[in-house]
Amino acid sequence: MNQPTLDHAHAAIEFNKNEPRVNWHDETLWFVRTKRDRAVAQIPEWEQLREAASQIKNHVLSNMHDLLVQFEENAKRNGITVHWAADGAEHNAIIHGLIQKAGATRMVKSKSMLTEECHLNDYLTKHGIEVIDSDLGERIVQMRKEPPSHIVMPAIHLTKADVGDTFHEHLGTEKGATDPQYLTEAARQHLRDTFLTRKVALTGVNFAIAETGGFVVCTNEGNADMGAHLADVHIAAMGFEKIIPRAEHLGVFLRLLARSATGQPITTFSSHFHKPRPGQEMHIVIVDNGRSRQLGRPDFRNSLKCIRCAACMNTCPVYRRSGGHSYHSAVAGPIGSILAPNLDMKQNADLPFASTLCGSCSNVCPVKIDIHDQLYKWRQVLMQEGYGPAAKTVSMKAMATVLESPRLYRMAGKVGRGVLRFAPVTVENRFNPWYNQREMPEPPAESFRDWYINNKKA
Amino acid sequence: MTTREKILASIQANQPSILPLPEQFTFTTTYPDLTKQFSDSLTFVGGMPVVVPDYKAIETHLKEYYPNFTNIATTCPELAHMADVSLDITDPHDLAGVNLAIIEGPIAVAENAAIWVDEKQLPHRVLPMITQYLAIIIRQSTIVANMHDAYKKIKVDTTGFGTFISGPSKTADIEQSLVIGAHGARSLIVYMLP
Ligand code: SF4
């Protein structure tokens, strides 16, 4: 995978080079956000639903141990084999082992951000296992050897012309074809053949029910069902925070999830798996990979309430204008920027700074995560731990010196106003990240202090 | 210590002190006409609602709508004579050629046009997804207002698998253009009996 190695600000500069495309990306996501708003307006009790979801999840966080034990016991009783994985490597090894045991060399997979987080595809490919992603958007980016740029709409950064080119190369569709109907049909034929020939299928888990030992997978395309119901072995990969206490709580979450994600009243298929079908094996891999550590951080544990609807990304002014890939993490956008530093603080120290802290993310979040507050708190932790972005560390030190001395402060203001007026090039250059994509303001003729002194006199 | 024990111990050490489950998590929705609301929701998600008086009317409509169709499978005894594909098979791959599947749904939700089906209605789990076209028959008297009401009526683990189906399979992964018929059925007609 071509995971970008640039930090967010620099990767965003790359993305911003093509201005019409940035505008298009921004508008496309805003369109999804407005669909969400329309869907939400249909539900008078929306705020109470969010509150209920948030409280159910608060209970889940506080009772995680017992709920997982209860889930395991019931899942086993249902005939599901339960595995536990401490990290990505263990998760990958367990899945590889199950594929080998089935005597297979190929697997079909439906969307799972957890497997992205664990880099499962890379791992299996290196071990000679062919993996085909069956969600259309994921299949598109997989052909292009790119990671998904969005957790619900993995190919949202691509135009239909890009998809047309990709399918022409990989599926032999007509050169220059851009009709989404035609392109989708080509993918349908190609993937149908895959579904019909794979012995092992992997799905993610949207919700796991402690009370009944089953799990729910939501898709619009029906790809999770096609894969799982036709395979001899169904593997479901789940982060442990996906647990909910009772089936009736699904009433709350299913009402919130699709509306927040795409503005639909519910996904086309909300499939509840409880037992393997006769002759089938069903496995569930419960993954920690840093989640228990996050659970122990009071400031950040609420991020584990996330149901992965992506509303926070669609509304984020930074995400919309910098693209999912600039976050160099499986989960992009505001919530990804909270989860990623937990996985690797050094590698992802830039991400909590990729926010205006405008709070729009927290306002749309269906489980009421205090997203922008957590981003703000991460900044402080990262600066304290010495992981702050280098440019910020230097300029913050300079700023602290200036702010500590009234005389220096006044002088800096004078110099600043002069510079802006007579030598704007010193500010408007590529070394000043604030100037990128922005017009610098007209400098005021006098400082507030001078104005105040003059006016008081008068 | 096994991985399982390690993870569970770490969770136990890190989880905050217990918070209660909320008491108020179900909500009442009232629609003046459940059938109309269901029909409107279904149309919105790309499905086709048809109110019918009896099974005869379903047959007439299907024959008009899908003339000359073969490879039809149904679980509905009243329409068994329309089927030319047997569901009495063991390998679900044998269903790859099904053109039209006609099944029954025991509960439907007005708010979002979702219809619950489980293994009591599905001799093969993959049937409603692998078929090219899908028809589901419901009774208007079984329409409930919202998802909370639906979960009060169903037991999700009565059988090994159950799903809510709302409209035909669809995708918007190519530039947000809605395309009906991704991997599952290319259309969904819902017949509503009295
Ligand atoms: S943090 Fe909230 S808004 Fe963002 S993806 Fe998770 S649930 Fe959705």
XYZ file of C-alpha atoms and ligand atoms in Angstrom:
660
model
C 0.000 0.000 0.000
C 1.221 3.476 -0.779
C 0.780 4.842 2.706
C 1.941 8.440 2.508
C 4.860 9.185 4.765
C 4.330 12.962 4.826
C 2.781 14.576 7.863
C -0.762 15.872 7.582
C 0.039 19.494 6.790
C 2.473 18.586 4.027
C 0.275 15.866 2.598
C -2.561 18.392 2.556
C -0.375 20.774 0.535
C 0.007 18.014 -2.055
C -3.754 17.447 -2.103
C -4.375 21.184 -2.408
C -2.313 21.546 -5.580
C -5.318 20.629 -7.709
C -7.757 23.301 -6.649
C -10.818 22.256 -8.715
C -10.487 18.743 -7.328
C -10.289 20.019 -3.767
C -13.425 22.060 -4.313
C -15.152 19.037 -5.790
C -14.080 16.850 -2.823
C -15.310 19.494 -0.408
C -18.680 19.824 -2.145
C -19.191 16.054 -2.467
C -18.740 15.514 1.251
C -20.829 18.522 2.123
C -23.573 17.027 -0.029
C -23.462 13.887 2.134
C -23.536 16.045 5.257
C -26.698 17.832 4.040
C -28.329 14.462 3.309
C -27.581 13.575 6.921
C -29.218 16.799 8.099
C -32.373 16.106 6.110
C -32.605 12.560 7.487
C -32.055 13.770 11.040
C -34.801 16.391 10.707
C -37.309 13.556 10.141
C -36.738 12.206 13.653
C -38.152 14.499 16.357
C -36.459 12.502 19.131
C -33.025 12.655 17.470
C -31.309 14.324 20.434
C -32.797 11.860 22.901
C -31.707 8.993 20.646
C -28.137 10.329 20.702
C -28.314 10.620 24.464
C -29.595 7.047 24.779
C -26.844 5.756 22.481
C -24.238 7.675 24.423
C -25.449 6.294 27.748
C -25.642 2.734 26.470
C -22.051 3.098 25.293
C -21.001 4.638 28.628
C -22.367 1.568 30.320
C -20.536 -0.637 27.812
C -17.203 1.049 28.541
C -17.724 0.616 32.274
C -18.823 -3.000 32.007
C -16.630 -4.113 29.101
C -15.058 -7.086 30.849
C -18.288 -8.781 31.867
C -20.051 -8.048 28.582
C -17.240 -9.633 26.579
C -17.205 -12.716 28.797
C -20.983 -12.985 28.432
C -20.727 -12.568 24.666
C -18.059 -15.234 24.388
C -20.040 -17.727 26.395
C -23.171 -17.214 24.309
C -21.313 -17.166 20.996
C -19.668 -20.489 21.864
C -23.025 -21.934 22.779
C -24.227 -20.849 19.326
C -21.413 -22.790 17.697
C -19.172 -19.825 16.916
C -15.448 -20.236 17.643
C -14.080 -17.242 19.540
C -10.459 -16.073 19.187
C -8.650 -13.254 20.996
C -5.920 -11.128 19.459
C -3.766 -8.728 21.491
C -2.558 -6.796 18.456
C -2.603 -6.590 14.668
C 0.073 -9.251 14.256
C -1.869 -11.787 16.303
C -5.092 -10.915 14.459
C -3.392 -11.487 11.109
C -1.799 -14.746 12.215
C -5.109 -16.149 13.511
C -6.851 -15.359 10.228
C -3.993 -16.779 8.186
C -4.160 -19.949 10.263
C -7.890 -20.328 9.642
C -7.425 -19.900 5.884
C -4.671 -22.501 5.879
C -6.788 -24.900 7.916
C -9.534 -24.557 5.328
C -7.014 -25.487 2.648
C -7.662 -22.206 0.826
C -5.347 -19.746 -0.889
C -7.976 -17.125 -1.670
C -10.384 -15.128 0.444
C -13.194 -12.657 -0.195
C -13.593 -9.845 2.281
C -16.283 -7.294 3.013
C -15.529 -3.948 4.563
C -13.669 -3.957 7.860
C -11.687 -0.932 9.006
C -10.148 -3.152 11.683
C -8.414 -5.271 9.043
C -7.129 -2.012 7.509
C -5.838 -0.979 10.923
C -4.033 -4.342 11.198
C -2.781 -4.263 7.569
C -4.289 -7.698 6.979
C -4.306 -7.539 3.171
C -0.578 -6.793 3.036
C 0.179 -9.575 5.452
C -1.883 -12.204 3.644
C -0.590 -11.180 0.225
C 2.968 -11.597 1.489
C 2.013 -15.093 2.644
C 0.641 -16.057 -0.739
C -3.050 -15.587 0.019
C -5.105 -13.629 -2.501
C -7.588 -11.247 -0.878
C -10.362 -9.556 -2.813
C -12.268 -6.696 -1.227
C -15.909 -6.897 -2.237
C -17.301 -3.522 -1.253
C -17.278 -1.588 -4.542
C -15.391 1.412 -3.189
C -12.840 -0.808 -1.480
C -12.393 -2.893 -4.617
C -11.685 0.274 -6.600
C -8.971 1.495 -4.242
C -7.583 -2.023 -3.926
C -7.081 -2.210 -7.705
C -5.302 1.132 -7.538
C -3.126 -0.115 -4.654
C -4.306 2.760 -2.482
C -5.725 2.642 1.026
C -9.371 3.745 1.507
C -9.621 7.511 2.018
C -12.891 7.395 3.997
C -14.356 4.751 6.321
C -17.827 4.666 4.742
C -17.032 5.812 1.179
C -13.541 4.407 0.568
C -13.201 5.861 -2.963
C -14.708 9.262 -2.263
C -11.506 10.963 -3.468
C -11.890 9.527 -6.986
C -13.931 10.826 -9.910
C -15.883 8.547 -12.219
C -13.197 9.143 -14.843
C -10.593 7.776 -12.397
C -12.779 4.720 -11.782
C -13.320 4.320 -15.541
C -9.557 4.281 -16.110
C -9.015 1.801 -13.278
C -11.707 -0.577 -14.534
C -10.450 -0.293 -18.098
C -7.058 -1.446 -16.881
C -8.209 -4.178 -14.492
C -11.619 -5.326 -15.710
C -11.367 -4.553 -19.431
C -14.239 -2.067 -19.544
C -14.352 0.307 -22.517
C -11.711 2.991 -22.553
C -13.070 6.349 -21.422
C -16.300 4.867 -20.027
C -17.540 6.860 -17.028
C -21.191 5.830 -16.595
C -21.529 4.683 -12.945
C -24.274 2.192 -13.901
C -22.075 0.557 -16.538
C -19.025 0.507 -14.276
C -20.982 -0.923 -11.342
C -22.324 -3.677 -13.589
C -18.782 -4.617 -14.604
C -17.776 -4.841 -10.940
C -20.918 -6.844 -10.146
C -20.037 -9.511 -12.726
C -16.415 -9.682 -11.612
C -17.282 -9.934 -7.923
C -20.133 -12.371 -8.409
C -17.637 -14.788 -9.798
C -15.451 -14.176 -6.731
C -18.313 -14.805 -4.286
C -19.181 -18.061 -6.013
C -15.666 -19.443 -5.838
C -14.276 -18.529 -2.418
C -14.278 -21.003 0.452
C -13.346 -18.407 3.063
C -15.082 -15.076 3.632
C -14.236 -12.362 6.123
C -16.582 -9.649 7.358
C -16.337 -6.881 9.905
C -18.702 -6.478 12.844
C -20.877 -3.406 13.396
C -22.413 -4.591 16.656
C -21.904 -7.681 18.815
C -24.692 -8.593 21.226
C -23.598 -9.843 24.652
C -27.026 -11.193 25.574
C -27.365 -13.443 22.515
C -23.798 -14.113 21.359
C -24.460 -12.913 17.819
C -23.276 -10.020 15.690
C -24.668 -7.588 13.152
C -23.116 -6.523 9.847
C -24.584 -3.589 7.911
C -24.083 -3.079 4.157
C -25.925 -1.492 1.278
C -24.511 -3.712 -1.417
C -25.196 -7.090 0.183
C -21.549 -8.063 -0.234
C -21.033 -9.248 3.340
C -24.006 -11.609 2.927
C -22.948 -12.870 -0.498
C -19.488 -13.707 0.819
C -20.476 -15.189 4.167
C -23.457 -17.284 3.041
C -21.573 -18.882 0.148
C -18.323 -19.649 1.991
C -17.486 -22.756 4.025
C -15.732 -20.611 6.602
C -16.967 -17.223 7.809
C -14.487 -15.175 9.844
C -15.703 -11.994 11.556
C -13.115 -9.519 12.837
C -14.196 -7.247 15.668
C -12.624 -4.569 17.845
C -13.811 -5.397 21.384
C -15.608 -2.041 21.739
C -18.267 -3.177 19.245
C -20.124 -4.971 22.035
C -23.615 -3.868 23.097
C -25.580 -5.385 25.979
C -28.885 -6.428 24.420
C -30.476 -6.967 20.999
C -33.142 -4.356 21.714
C -30.389 -1.702 21.896
C -29.950 -2.235 18.178
C -33.160 -0.243 17.793
C -31.214 2.816 18.932
C -28.022 2.217 16.967
C -29.600 1.175 13.682
C -31.757 4.297 13.717
C -28.647 6.444 14.173
C -26.012 4.725 12.052
C -27.138 5.045 8.423
C -28.788 8.420 8.931
C -25.539 9.800 10.297
C -23.479 8.097 7.606
C -25.283 8.748 4.332
C -28.697 10.144 5.203
C -30.429 6.817 4.540
C -33.068 5.709 7.050
C -31.234 2.355 7.469
C -28.701 0.342 5.455
C -30.194 -1.998 2.850
C -29.069 -5.092 4.765
C -28.694 -5.268 8.545
C -27.741 -8.911 8.963
C -27.784 -10.686 12.315
C -25.477 -13.713 12.485
C -25.954 -16.109 15.404
C -25.036 -19.591 14.243
C -23.079 -20.997 11.337
C -25.350 -22.547 8.728
C -25.242 -26.359 8.725
C -21.855 -27.509 7.451
C -20.303 -24.057 7.869
C -17.657 -22.839 10.319
C -18.050 -19.434 11.957
C -15.207 -17.686 13.751
C -14.992 -14.390 15.532
C -11.689 -12.689 16.275
C -11.905 -10.205 19.153
C -9.104 -7.656 18.869
C -7.516 -5.335 21.446
C -4.681 -3.581 19.552
C -4.392 -0.683 21.983
C -8.085 -0.412 22.824
C -7.655 -1.480 26.459
C -4.923 1.157 26.800
C -7.296 3.813 25.458
C -9.968 2.536 27.866
C -7.581 3.414 30.683
C -7.173 7.044 29.544
C -10.101 8.965 31.047
C -9.654 11.850 28.587
C -9.751 9.640 25.528
C -11.761 6.548 26.426
C -14.947 8.034 24.963
C -13.443 7.591 21.509
C -14.186 3.878 21.964
C -17.915 4.667 21.753
C -17.518 5.358 18.021
C -19.846 3.417 15.709
C -17.871 4.397 12.579
C -20.574 6.389 10.795
C -18.100 8.971 9.396
C -20.398 11.932 10.075
C -17.507 13.708 11.797
C -15.388 13.438 8.643
C -18.101 14.589 6.292
C -18.660 17.719 8.330
C -15.000 18.483 9.077
C -13.719 21.568 7.195
C -10.179 20.224 7.425
C -10.967 16.686 6.245
C -13.041 17.958 3.357
C -10.181 20.131 2.132
C -7.252 17.840 2.822
C -8.523 14.401 1.775
C -8.500 11.141 3.705
C -5.037 10.061 2.594
C -3.410 13.070 4.220
C -4.207 11.485 7.610
C -1.930 8.479 6.846
C -4.043 6.293 9.144
C -6.736 3.636 8.507
C -9.356 5.850 10.135
C -9.034 9.426 8.864
C -10.711 12.630 9.978
C -11.520 13.835 13.496
C -12.122 10.468 15.163
C -9.157 8.891 13.401
C -7.000 11.703 14.773
C -7.977 10.667 18.302
C -7.541 6.944 17.749
C -4.252 7.113 15.832
C -2.007 8.688 18.538
C -3.064 5.862 20.844
C -1.715 3.366 18.326
C 1.553 5.260 17.788
C 2.052 8.603 19.479
C 5.198 9.551 17.594
C 4.028 8.536 14.141
C 0.660 10.252 14.535
C 1.596 13.309 16.590
C 0.591 15.582 13.695
C -3.023 14.408 13.484
C -4.673 16.100 16.502
C -3.346 19.359 15.058
C -5.285 18.745 11.828
C -8.400 20.390 13.209
C -9.859 23.853 13.557
C -11.527 22.734 16.815
C -14.728 24.242 15.436
C -16.740 21.519 17.177
C -18.834 20.517 14.178
C -17.667 16.897 14.603
C -18.943 16.721 18.170
C -22.248 18.238 17.112
C -23.023 15.553 14.542
C -21.613 12.545 16.406
C -24.520 10.122 17.010
C -22.968 8.751 20.210
C -22.006 12.205 21.516
C -18.243 11.784 21.632
C -16.539 15.019 22.747
C -14.359 14.832 19.643
C -13.004 18.370 19.476
C -12.270 18.449 23.206
C -10.293 15.242 22.880
C -8.328 16.657 19.950
C -7.474 19.670 22.096
C -6.418 17.419 24.965
C -4.251 15.275 22.701
C -2.379 18.416 21.628
C -1.449 19.092 25.206
C -0.400 15.510 25.879
C 1.684 15.459 22.710
C 3.431 18.755 23.455
C 4.183 17.602 27.003
C 5.536 14.282 25.802
C 7.763 16.126 23.357
C 5.961 14.880 20.244
C 4.688 18.277 19.123
C 5.246 19.152 15.473
C 8.767 20.688 15.170
C 7.656 23.956 13.550
C 5.047 24.480 16.260
C 7.579 23.785 19.047
C 9.972 26.431 17.731
C 7.351 29.068 17.042
C 5.581 28.396 20.341
C 8.861 28.981 22.200
C 9.403 32.202 20.286
C 5.861 33.241 21.001
C 6.217 32.480 24.707
C 9.294 34.745 24.878
C 7.478 37.569 23.110
C 4.335 37.228 25.195
C 6.329 37.296 28.408
C 7.720 40.760 27.655
C 5.330 43.704 27.036
C 8.110 45.647 25.359
C 8.975 42.835 22.962
C 5.265 42.313 22.292
C 4.770 45.946 21.268
C 7.813 45.867 19.090
C 6.712 42.640 17.420
C 3.359 44.225 16.609
C 5.010 47.232 15.035
C 7.367 45.105 13.015
C 4.534 42.785 11.984
C 2.350 45.586 10.698
C 5.284 47.116 8.838
C 6.266 43.822 7.299
C 2.744 43.064 6.139
C 2.418 46.487 4.541
C 5.808 47.028 2.948
C 7.266 43.547 2.444
C 4.378 41.085 2.212
C 6.585 38.556 0.473
C 8.270 37.737 3.788
C 4.929 36.460 5.079
C 3.381 35.239 1.872
C 5.865 32.528 1.131
C 5.827 28.796 1.218
C 7.683 28.636 4.534
C 4.732 30.129 6.286
C 2.115 27.343 6.386
C -0.575 29.778 7.487
C -0.261 31.595 4.162
C -0.911 28.446 2.102
C -4.385 28.611 0.562
C -5.091 31.848 2.431
C -5.031 35.556 1.716
C -3.134 37.432 4.412
C -5.163 40.146 6.122
C -4.711 43.882 5.484
C -2.565 45.102 8.385
C -4.225 47.717 10.596
C -2.637 51.200 10.463
C -2.083 51.325 14.203
C -2.078 48.876 17.042
C -4.971 48.619 19.458
C -2.688 49.996 22.153
C -1.858 53.137 20.089
C -5.499 53.559 19.158
C -6.524 53.285 22.816
C -3.945 55.806 24.004
C -4.868 58.285 21.243
C -8.585 57.993 21.830
C -8.327 58.221 25.586
C -6.476 61.477 25.159
C -9.225 62.815 22.940
C -1.434 -16.057 30.736
C -3.267 -16.583 27.460
C -3.984 -13.637 25.170
C -7.594 -13.867 26.250
C -6.703 -13.543 29.927
C -4.280 -10.720 29.207
C -6.834 -8.703 27.262
C -9.585 -9.274 29.801
C -7.295 -8.401 32.707
C -6.177 -5.221 31.010
C -9.795 -4.269 30.311
C -10.806 -4.940 33.869
C -7.933 -2.834 35.199
C -8.699 0.052 32.835
C -12.483 0.274 32.711
C -14.134 3.069 34.705
C -16.499 2.333 37.558
C -19.866 1.014 36.520
C -22.440 3.314 34.938
C -26.052 2.200 34.658
C -27.832 1.395 31.407
C -30.280 4.160 30.449
C -33.867 3.423 31.277
C -35.257 5.453 28.424
C -33.981 4.043 25.183
C -37.129 3.208 23.257
C -39.266 5.840 21.623
C -42.810 5.929 20.346
C -43.467 7.025 16.800
C -46.958 7.612 15.549
C -47.897 7.694 11.874
C -51.484 8.317 10.790
C -51.245 5.520 8.220
C -48.581 2.822 8.622
C -49.106 1.368 5.151
C -48.687 4.751 3.528
C -45.600 5.559 5.596
C -44.077 2.185 4.760
C -44.809 2.748 1.049
C -43.261 6.216 1.095
C -40.137 4.958 2.887
C -39.812 2.044 0.474
C -40.081 4.330 -2.543
C -37.413 6.570 -1.000
C -34.973 3.645 -0.704
C -35.569 2.515 -4.284
C -38.138 -0.243 -3.743
C -41.617 -0.559 -5.249
C -44.662 -0.857 -2.981
C -47.767 -2.563 -4.362
C -50.957 -2.910 -2.330
C -52.793 -6.083 -3.367
C -56.014 -7.770 -2.257
C -54.820 -11.382 -2.605
C -52.194 -13.793 -3.979
C -53.935 -13.882 -7.360
C -53.254 -10.175 -7.753
C -49.589 -10.718 -6.876
C -49.300 -13.313 -9.598
C -50.956 -11.064 -12.170
C -48.720 -8.146 -11.279
C -45.531 -10.230 -11.364
C -46.413 -11.676 -14.758
C -47.026 -8.219 -16.146
C -43.969 -6.720 -14.556
C -41.556 -9.522 -15.418
C -43.026 -11.082 -18.584
C -41.424 -14.308 -19.845
C -39.395 -14.749 -16.671
C -37.975 -18.169 -15.922
C -35.815 -19.385 -13.031
C -38.284 -18.349 -10.384
C -38.026 -19.638 -6.817
C -40.539 -19.129 -4.027
C -41.159 -20.185 -0.460
C -44.771 -19.119 -0.667
C -47.152 -22.097 -0.990
C -49.846 -19.983 -2.694
C -47.429 -19.152 -5.532
C -45.599 -22.491 -5.666
C -46.989 -23.184 -9.143
C -45.051 -20.167 -10.506
C -41.676 -21.614 -9.473
C -39.459 -23.553 -11.835
C -36.433 -23.645 -9.518
C -36.494 -25.926 -6.495
C -35.228 -24.682 -3.166
C -34.858 -28.273 -2.051
C -31.096 -28.282 -2.476
C -28.187 -28.438 -0.044
C -25.511 -26.295 -1.700
C -26.407 -22.587 -1.826
C -24.180 -22.160 -4.895
C -26.922 -23.980 -6.821
C -28.997 -20.810 -6.504
C -26.656 -18.798 -8.746
C -29.128 -18.982 -11.633
C -32.197 -17.715 -9.764
C -33.810 -14.785 -11.553
C -36.709 -13.987 -9.287
C -37.169 -14.992 -5.673
C -40.514 -14.482 -3.944
C -40.408 -14.715 -0.161
C -42.577 -13.658 2.762
C -41.702 -11.214 5.526
C -43.231 -11.527 8.993
C -42.567 -7.945 10.203
C -42.056 -4.635 8.414
C -41.060 -1.211 9.752
C -42.851 1.921 8.525
C -40.052 4.345 9.463
C -37.422 2.882 7.157
C -39.107 0.203 5.002
C -37.009 -2.536 6.607
C -38.498 -6.023 6.469
C -37.276 -8.697 8.866
C -36.664 -12.173 7.465
C -34.937 -15.064 9.230
C -34.379 -18.733 8.526
C -38.067 -19.439 8.997
C -38.629 -17.543 5.753
C -35.282 -18.373 4.175
C -34.452 -21.983 3.439
C -31.129 -20.558 2.227
C -29.643 -17.450 3.782
C -28.203 -16.215 0.506
C -31.486 -16.406 -1.447
C -32.561 -12.731 -1.163
C -29.058 -11.551 -2.134
C -28.087 -14.021 -4.854
C -31.341 -13.666 -6.817
C -31.350 -11.098 -9.624
C -34.768 -9.743 -8.623
C -36.603 -9.974 -5.324
C -40.233 -9.774 -4.253
C -41.311 -9.841 -0.609
C -44.897 -10.314 0.522
C -45.991 -8.718 3.771
C -49.294 -8.205 5.590
C -50.302 -4.635 6.350
C -51.325 -5.715 9.843
C -47.694 -6.640 10.619
C -46.262 -3.176 9.911
C -44.865 -1.554 13.062
C -43.906 2.115 13.404
C -40.188 2.050 14.272
C -37.196 -0.161 15.025
C -37.866 -0.280 18.764
C -41.268 -1.799 18.081
C -39.700 -4.276 15.657
C -37.137 -5.499 18.191
C -39.891 -5.975 20.753
C -41.588 -8.379 18.344
C -38.657 -10.377 17.024
C -36.182 -12.609 18.784
C -32.971 -12.190 16.864
C -31.593 -15.600 17.806
C -34.663 -17.732 17.191
C -32.785 -19.021 14.162
C -29.106 -18.771 13.248
C -29.542 -15.875 10.840
C -31.930 -13.007 10.276
C -31.746 -9.743 8.399
C -33.605 -6.501 7.890
C -33.902 -5.788 4.167
C -34.742 -2.228 3.128
C -34.957 -1.774 -0.621
C -32.854 -3.288 -3.404
C -29.086 -3.642 -3.149
C -27.384 -0.366 -4.033
C -24.138 1.570 -4.055
C -23.009 5.162 -4.390
C -19.304 4.409 -4.391
C -18.684 5.929 -7.826
C -18.833 9.691 -7.376
C -21.862 9.458 -5.092
C -24.138 8.483 -8.018
C -26.783 6.090 -6.761
C -26.737 2.800 -8.664
C -29.400 0.200 -7.864
C -28.242 -3.421 -8.040
C -24.753 -3.772 -6.589
C -24.178 -7.391 -5.540
C -27.647 -8.249 -4.320
C -31.060 -8.022 -5.981
C -31.487 -5.435 -8.733
C -35.006 -4.589 -7.662
C -37.369 -5.091 -4.761
C -41.141 -5.210 -5.064
C -43.037 -5.408 -1.790
C -46.593 -6.746 -2.038
C -48.820 -5.649 0.799
C -51.730 -7.946 1.545
C -54.544 -6.825 3.843
S -16.752 9.688 16.156
Fe -18.981 9.878 16.094
S -19.359 10.946 14.150
Fe -17.237 10.191 14.026
S -17.407 8.204 13.018
Fe -17.500 7.829 15.222
S -19.681 7.773 15.709
Fe -19.490 8.761 13.712
